[in-house]
mmCIF file of C-alpha atoms in Angstrom:
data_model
loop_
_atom_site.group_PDB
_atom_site.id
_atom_site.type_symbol
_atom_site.label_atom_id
_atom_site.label_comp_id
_atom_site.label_asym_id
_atom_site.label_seq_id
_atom_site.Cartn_x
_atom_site.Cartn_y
_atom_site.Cartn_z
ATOM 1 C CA UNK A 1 0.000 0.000 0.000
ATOM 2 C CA UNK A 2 1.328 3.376 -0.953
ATOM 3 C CA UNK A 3 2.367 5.686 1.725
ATOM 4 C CA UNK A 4 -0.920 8.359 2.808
ATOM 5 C CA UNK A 5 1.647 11.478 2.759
ATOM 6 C CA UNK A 6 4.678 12.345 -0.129
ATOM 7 C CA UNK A 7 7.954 13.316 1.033
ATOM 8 C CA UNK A 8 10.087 16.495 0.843
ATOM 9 C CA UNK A 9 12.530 14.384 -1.759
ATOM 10 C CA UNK A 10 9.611 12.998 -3.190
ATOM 11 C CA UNK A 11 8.139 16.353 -4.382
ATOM 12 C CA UNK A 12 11.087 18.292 -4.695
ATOM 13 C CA UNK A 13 12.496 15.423 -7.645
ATOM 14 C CA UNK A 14 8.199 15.655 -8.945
ATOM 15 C CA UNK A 15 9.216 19.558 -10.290
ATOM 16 C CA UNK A 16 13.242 18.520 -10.935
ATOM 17 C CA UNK A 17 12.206 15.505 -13.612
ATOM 18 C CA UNK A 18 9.406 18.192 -14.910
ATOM 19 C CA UNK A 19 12.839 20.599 -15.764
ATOM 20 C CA UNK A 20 14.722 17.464 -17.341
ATOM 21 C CA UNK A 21 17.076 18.248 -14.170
ATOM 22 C CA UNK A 22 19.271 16.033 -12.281
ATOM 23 C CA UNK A 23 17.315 14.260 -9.562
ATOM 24 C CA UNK A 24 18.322 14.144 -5.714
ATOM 25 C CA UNK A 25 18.983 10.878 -3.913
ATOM 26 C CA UNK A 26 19.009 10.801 -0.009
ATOM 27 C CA UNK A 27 22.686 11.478 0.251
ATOM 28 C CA UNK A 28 22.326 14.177 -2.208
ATOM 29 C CA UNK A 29 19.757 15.979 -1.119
ATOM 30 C CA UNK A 30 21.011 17.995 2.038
ATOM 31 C CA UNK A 31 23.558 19.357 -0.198
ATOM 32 C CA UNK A 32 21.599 20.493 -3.261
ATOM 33 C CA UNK A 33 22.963 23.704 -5.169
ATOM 34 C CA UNK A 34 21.668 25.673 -7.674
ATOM 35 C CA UNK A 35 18.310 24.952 -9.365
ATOM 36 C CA UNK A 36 17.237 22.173 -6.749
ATOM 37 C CA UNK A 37 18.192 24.006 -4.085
ATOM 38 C CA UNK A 38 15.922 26.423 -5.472
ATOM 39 C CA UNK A 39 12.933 24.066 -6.059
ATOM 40 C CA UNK A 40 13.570 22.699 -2.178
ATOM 41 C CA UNK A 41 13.122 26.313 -1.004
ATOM 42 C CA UNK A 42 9.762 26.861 -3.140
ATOM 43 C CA UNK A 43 8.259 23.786 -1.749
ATOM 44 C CA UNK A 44 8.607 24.982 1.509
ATOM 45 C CA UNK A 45 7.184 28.376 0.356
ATOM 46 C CA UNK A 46 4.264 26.599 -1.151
ATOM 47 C CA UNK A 47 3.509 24.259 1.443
ATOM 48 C CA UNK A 48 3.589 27.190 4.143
ATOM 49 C CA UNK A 49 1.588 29.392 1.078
ATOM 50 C CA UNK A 50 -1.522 26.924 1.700
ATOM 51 C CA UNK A 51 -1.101 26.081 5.521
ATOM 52 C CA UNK A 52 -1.550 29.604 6.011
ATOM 53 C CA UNK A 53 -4.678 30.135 3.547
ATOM 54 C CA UNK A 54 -6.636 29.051 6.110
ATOM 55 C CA UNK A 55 -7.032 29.274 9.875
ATOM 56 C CA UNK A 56 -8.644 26.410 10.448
ATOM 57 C CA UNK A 57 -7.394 23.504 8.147
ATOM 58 C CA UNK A 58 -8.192 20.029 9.604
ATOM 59 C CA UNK A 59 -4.711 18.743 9.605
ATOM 60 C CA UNK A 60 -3.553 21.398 11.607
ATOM 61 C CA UNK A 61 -6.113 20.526 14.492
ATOM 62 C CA UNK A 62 -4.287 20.308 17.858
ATOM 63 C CA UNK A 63 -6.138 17.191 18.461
ATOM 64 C CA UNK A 64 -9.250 15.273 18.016
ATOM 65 C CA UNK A 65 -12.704 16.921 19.791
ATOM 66 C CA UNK A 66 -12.625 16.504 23.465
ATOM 67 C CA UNK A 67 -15.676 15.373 24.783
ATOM 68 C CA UNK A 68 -17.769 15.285 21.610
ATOM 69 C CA UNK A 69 -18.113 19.220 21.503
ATOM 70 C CA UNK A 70 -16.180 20.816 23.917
ATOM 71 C CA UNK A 71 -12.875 21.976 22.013
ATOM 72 C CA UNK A 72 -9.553 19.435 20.581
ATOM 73 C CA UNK A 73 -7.628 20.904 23.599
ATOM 74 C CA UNK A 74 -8.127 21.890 27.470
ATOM 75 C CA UNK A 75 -6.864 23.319 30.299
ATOM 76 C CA UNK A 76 -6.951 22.811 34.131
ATOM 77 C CA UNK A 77 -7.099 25.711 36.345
ATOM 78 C CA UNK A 78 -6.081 26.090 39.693
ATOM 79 C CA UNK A 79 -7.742 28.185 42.343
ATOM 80 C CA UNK A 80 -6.920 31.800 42.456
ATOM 81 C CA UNK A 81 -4.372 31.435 39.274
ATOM 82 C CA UNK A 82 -5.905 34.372 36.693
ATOM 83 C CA UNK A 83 -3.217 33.440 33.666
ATOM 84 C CA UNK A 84 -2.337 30.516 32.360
ATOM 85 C CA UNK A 85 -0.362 29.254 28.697
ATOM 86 C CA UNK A 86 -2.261 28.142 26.002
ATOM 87 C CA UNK A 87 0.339 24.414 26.013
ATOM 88 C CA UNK A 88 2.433 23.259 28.273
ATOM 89 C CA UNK A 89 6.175 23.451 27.672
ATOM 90 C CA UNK A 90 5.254 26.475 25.298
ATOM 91 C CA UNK A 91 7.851 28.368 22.724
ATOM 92 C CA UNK A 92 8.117 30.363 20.149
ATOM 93 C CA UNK A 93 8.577 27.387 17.951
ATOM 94 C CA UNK A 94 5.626 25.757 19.159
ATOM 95 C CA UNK A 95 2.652 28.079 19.770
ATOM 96 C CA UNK A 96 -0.730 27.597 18.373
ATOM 97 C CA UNK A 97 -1.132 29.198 14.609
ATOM 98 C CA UNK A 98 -4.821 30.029 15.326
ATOM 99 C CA UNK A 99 -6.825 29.735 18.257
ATOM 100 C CA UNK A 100 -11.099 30.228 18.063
ATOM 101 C CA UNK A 101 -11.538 32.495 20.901
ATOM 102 C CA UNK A 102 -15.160 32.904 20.113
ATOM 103 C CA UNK A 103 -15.812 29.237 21.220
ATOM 104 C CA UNK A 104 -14.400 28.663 24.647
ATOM 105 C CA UNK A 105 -16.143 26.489 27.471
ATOM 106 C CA UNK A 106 -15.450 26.092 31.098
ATOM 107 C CA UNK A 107 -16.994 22.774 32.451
ATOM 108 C CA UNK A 108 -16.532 20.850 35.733
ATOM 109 C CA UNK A 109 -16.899 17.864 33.805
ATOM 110 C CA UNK A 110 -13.836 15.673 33.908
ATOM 111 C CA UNK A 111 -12.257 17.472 36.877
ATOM 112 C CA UNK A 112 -11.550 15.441 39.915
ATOM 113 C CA UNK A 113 -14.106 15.339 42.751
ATOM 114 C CA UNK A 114 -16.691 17.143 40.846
ATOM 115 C CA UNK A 115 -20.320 15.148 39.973
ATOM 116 C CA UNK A 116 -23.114 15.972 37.715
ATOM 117 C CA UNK A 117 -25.065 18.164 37.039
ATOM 118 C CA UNK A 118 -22.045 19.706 35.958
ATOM 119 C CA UNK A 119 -21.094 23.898 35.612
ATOM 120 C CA UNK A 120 -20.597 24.444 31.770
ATOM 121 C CA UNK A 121 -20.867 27.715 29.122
ATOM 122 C CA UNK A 122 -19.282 29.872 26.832
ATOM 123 C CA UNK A 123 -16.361 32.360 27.911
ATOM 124 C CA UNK A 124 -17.273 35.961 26.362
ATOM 125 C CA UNK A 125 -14.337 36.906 24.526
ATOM 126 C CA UNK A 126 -12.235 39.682 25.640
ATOM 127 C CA UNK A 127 -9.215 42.305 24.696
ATOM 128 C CA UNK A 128 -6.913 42.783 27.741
ATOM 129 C CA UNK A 129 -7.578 46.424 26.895
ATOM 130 C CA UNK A 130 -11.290 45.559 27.353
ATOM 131 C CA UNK A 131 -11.181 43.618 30.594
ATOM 132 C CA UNK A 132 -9.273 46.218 32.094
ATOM 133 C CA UNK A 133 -11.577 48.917 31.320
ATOM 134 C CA UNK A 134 -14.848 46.824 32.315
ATOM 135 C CA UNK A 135 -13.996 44.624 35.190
ATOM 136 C CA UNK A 136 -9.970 45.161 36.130
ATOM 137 C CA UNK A 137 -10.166 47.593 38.730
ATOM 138 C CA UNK A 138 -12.917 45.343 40.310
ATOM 139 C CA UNK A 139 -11.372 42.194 40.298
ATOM 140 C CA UNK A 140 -8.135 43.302 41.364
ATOM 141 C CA UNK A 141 -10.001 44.996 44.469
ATOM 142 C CA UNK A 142 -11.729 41.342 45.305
ATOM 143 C CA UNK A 143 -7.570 39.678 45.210
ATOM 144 C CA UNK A 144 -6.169 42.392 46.974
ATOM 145 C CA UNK A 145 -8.924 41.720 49.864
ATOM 146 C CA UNK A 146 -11.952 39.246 49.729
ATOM 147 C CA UNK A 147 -10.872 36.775 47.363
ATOM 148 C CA UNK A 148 -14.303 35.620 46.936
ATOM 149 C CA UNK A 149 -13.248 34.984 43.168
ATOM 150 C CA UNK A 150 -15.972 33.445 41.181
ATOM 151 C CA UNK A 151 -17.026 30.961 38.383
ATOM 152 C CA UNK A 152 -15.061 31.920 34.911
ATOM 153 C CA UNK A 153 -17.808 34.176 32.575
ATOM 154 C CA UNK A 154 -15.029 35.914 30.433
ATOM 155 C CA UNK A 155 -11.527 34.710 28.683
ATOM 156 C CA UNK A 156 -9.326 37.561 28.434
ATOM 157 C CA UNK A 157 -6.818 37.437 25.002
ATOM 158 C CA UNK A 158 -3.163 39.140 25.404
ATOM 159 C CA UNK A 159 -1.837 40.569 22.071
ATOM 160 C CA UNK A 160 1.387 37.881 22.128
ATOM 161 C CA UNK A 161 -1.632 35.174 21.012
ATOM 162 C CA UNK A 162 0.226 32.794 23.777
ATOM 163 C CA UNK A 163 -2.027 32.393 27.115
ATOM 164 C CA UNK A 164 -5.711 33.251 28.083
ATOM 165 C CA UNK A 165 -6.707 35.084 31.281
ATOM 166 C CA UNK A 166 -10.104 34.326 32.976
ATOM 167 C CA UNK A 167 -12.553 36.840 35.024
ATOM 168 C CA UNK A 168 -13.482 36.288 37.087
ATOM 169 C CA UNK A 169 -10.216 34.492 38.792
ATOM 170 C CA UNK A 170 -11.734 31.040 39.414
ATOM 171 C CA UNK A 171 -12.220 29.952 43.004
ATOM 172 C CA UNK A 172 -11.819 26.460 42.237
ATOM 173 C CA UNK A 173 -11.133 23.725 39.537
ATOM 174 C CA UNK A 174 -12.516 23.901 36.087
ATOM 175 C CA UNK A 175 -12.010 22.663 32.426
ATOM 176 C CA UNK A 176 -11.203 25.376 29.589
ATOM 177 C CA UNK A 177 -12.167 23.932 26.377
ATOM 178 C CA UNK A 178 -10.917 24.975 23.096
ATOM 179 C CA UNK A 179 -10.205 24.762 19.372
ATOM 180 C CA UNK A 180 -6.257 25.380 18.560
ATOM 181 C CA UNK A 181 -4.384 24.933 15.538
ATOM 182 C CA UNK A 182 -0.659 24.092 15.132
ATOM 183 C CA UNK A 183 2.061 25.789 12.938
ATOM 184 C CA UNK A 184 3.617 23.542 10.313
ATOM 185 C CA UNK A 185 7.012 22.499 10.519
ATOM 186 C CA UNK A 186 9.638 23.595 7.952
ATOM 187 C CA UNK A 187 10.372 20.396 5.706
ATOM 188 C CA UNK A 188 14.028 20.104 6.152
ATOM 189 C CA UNK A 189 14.878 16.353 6.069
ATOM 190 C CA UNK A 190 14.573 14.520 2.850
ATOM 191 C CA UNK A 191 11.935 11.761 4.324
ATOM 192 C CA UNK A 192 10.013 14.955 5.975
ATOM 193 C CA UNK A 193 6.500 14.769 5.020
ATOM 194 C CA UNK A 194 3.628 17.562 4.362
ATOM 195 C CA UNK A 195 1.011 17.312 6.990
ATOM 196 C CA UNK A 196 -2.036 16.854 4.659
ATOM 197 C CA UNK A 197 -3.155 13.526 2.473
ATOM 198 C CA UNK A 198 -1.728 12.738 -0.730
ATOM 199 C CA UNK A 199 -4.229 13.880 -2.966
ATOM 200 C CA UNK A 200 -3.861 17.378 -1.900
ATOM 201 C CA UNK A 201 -0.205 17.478 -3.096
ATOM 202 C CA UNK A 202 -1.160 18.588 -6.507
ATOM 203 C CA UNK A 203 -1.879 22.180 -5.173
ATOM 204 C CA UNK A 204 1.449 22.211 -3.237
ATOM 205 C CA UNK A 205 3.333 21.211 -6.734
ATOM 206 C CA UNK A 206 1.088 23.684 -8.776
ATOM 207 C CA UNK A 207 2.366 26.856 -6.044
ATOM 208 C CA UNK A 208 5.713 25.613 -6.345
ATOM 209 C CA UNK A 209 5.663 25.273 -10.387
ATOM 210 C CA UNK A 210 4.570 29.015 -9.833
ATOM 211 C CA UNK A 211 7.495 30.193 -8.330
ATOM 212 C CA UNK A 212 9.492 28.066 -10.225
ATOM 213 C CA UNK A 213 8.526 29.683 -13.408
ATOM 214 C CA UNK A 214 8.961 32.847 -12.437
ATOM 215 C CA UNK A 215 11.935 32.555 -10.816
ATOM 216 C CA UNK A 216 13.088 31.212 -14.731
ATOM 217 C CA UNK A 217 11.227 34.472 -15.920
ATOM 218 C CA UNK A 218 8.614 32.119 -18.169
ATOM 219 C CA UNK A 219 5.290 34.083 -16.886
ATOM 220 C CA UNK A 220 2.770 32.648 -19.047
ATOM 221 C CA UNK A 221 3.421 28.988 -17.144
ATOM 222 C CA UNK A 222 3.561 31.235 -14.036
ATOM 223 C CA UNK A 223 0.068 32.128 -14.668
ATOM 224 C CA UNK A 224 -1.418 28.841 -15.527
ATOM 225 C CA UNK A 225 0.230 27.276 -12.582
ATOM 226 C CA UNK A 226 -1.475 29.889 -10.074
ATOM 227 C CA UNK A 227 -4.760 29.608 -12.052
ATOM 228 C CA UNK A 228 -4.635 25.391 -11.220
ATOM 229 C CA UNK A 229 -3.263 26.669 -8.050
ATOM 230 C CA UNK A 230 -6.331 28.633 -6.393
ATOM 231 C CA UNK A 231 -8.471 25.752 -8.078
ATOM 232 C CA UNK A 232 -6.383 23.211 -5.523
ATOM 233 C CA UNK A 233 -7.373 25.410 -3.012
ATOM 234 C CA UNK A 234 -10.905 25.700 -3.763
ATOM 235 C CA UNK A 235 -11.347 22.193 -3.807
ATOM 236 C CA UNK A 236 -9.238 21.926 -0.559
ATOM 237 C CA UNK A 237 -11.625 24.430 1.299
ATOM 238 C CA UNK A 238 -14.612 22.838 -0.140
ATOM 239 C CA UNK A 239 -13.491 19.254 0.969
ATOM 240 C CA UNK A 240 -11.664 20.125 4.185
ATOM 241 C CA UNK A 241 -13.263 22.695 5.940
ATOM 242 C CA UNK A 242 -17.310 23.295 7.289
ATOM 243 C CA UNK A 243 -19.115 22.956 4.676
ATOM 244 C CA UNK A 244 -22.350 24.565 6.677
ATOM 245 C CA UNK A 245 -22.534 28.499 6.842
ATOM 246 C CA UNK A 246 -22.219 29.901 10.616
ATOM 247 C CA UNK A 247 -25.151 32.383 9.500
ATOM 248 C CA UNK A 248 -27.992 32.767 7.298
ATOM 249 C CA UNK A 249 -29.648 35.601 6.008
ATOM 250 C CA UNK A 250 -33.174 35.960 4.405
ATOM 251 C CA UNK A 251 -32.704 38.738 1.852
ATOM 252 C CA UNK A 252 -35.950 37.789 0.189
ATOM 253 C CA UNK A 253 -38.670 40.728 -0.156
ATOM 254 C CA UNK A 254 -42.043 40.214 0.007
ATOM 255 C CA UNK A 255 -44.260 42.435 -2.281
ATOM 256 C CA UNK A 256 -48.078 42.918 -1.757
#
């Protein structure tokens, strides 16, 4: 059975035979010069070209859905603890590429101790600049002396995209549920692989013929490539992403 996912030498010797080049082996390949060193570096442009056309491409899911509906990843807070990273062990290198703020749920369900029927809703979605404004002075009044804290209503985004704050601080355990998706790694290694099925690879080949050709100054094939390019991608949206609208609207007008 073929392999589900094409590798980096793979591809790369796809667009090298296509210029009646000299193709790469495996000891070859780290050390490519000239043209294929060129066609390496507009794969990787290509394949980063479509992981970044959308922000919320199934093979970029942090995980599968936790709890049927709840988000692909979670966090557990602690009592009084405002702030807290989106991943553990979190880097540059390794923070989430999109998270949907808009859908955020705090649950007991699945913490320790806690039975049914559980505490669960949506987190309103909030700027720090926003929280501050509305609720900051407040809730820093309540630490500072009462800390009655409260159950989570609001998730508070900073503008480094890398942790969530919650308000009110929570005065106990809870779940945060949400949708994250991961950056794709560079291909650098010749049996690297692209993170999406095989079928898709067309669109990654028709990019990189695009830069390819233009980088050899022949536009015309430039232009067909980009034209079967953003048809790829079409298709890719239409297959891979929610195919239902998040809103409807009646425009219909009723004459009498």
């Amino acid at each position: 059975m073929a392999a589900p996912f094409r590798t980096y030498l793979d591809l790369t010797n796809t667009i090298i035979r296509e210029l009646n080049e000299v193709e790469l082996t495996t000891v070859t390949f780290t050390a490519a010069t000239g043209i294929q060193k060129y066609i390496k570096d507009a794969i990787n442009r290509a394949y980063f070209d479509i992981c970044t056309a959308e922000d919320k491409w199934s093979f970029l899911s942090a995980g599968d859905p936790s709890n049927n509906y709840y988000g692909n990843t979670n966090i557990e807070t602690a009592s009084g603890t405002r702030w807290y990273d989106l991943r553990s062990s979190q880097t540059i290198a390794n923070e989430y590429s999109f998270v949907d703020w808009e859908n955020i749920i705090v649950t007991e369900e699945g913490v320790t101790g806690k039975t049914a029927p559980f505490e669960i809703h949506r987190l309103q979605p909030l700027s720090i600049n926003n929280w501050q404004r509305l609720y900051g002075i407040e809730e820093s009044r309540d630490k500072s002396s009462s800390q009655t804290y409260g159950i989570p209503k609001r998730v508070i985004r900073v503008p480094e995209n890398n942790k969530l704050g919650l308000s009110p601080i929570p005065y106990g355990k809870y779940k945060i549920y949400f949708y994250a998706y991961s950056q794709p790694t560079e291909l650098s290694a010749h049996g690297d692989t692209v993170v999406f099925p095989k079928q898709y690879t067309s669109v990654l080949l028709a990019k990189t013929r695009y830069y390819v050709h233009q980088f050899k100054d022949n536009m015309s094939q430039a232009q067909l490539a980009e034209v079967e390019y953003q048809k790829g991608l079409r298709s890719m949206r239409e297959q891979l992403l929610e195919p239902f609208p998040e809103t409807m609207d009646d425009r219909r007008s009723v004459y009498v």
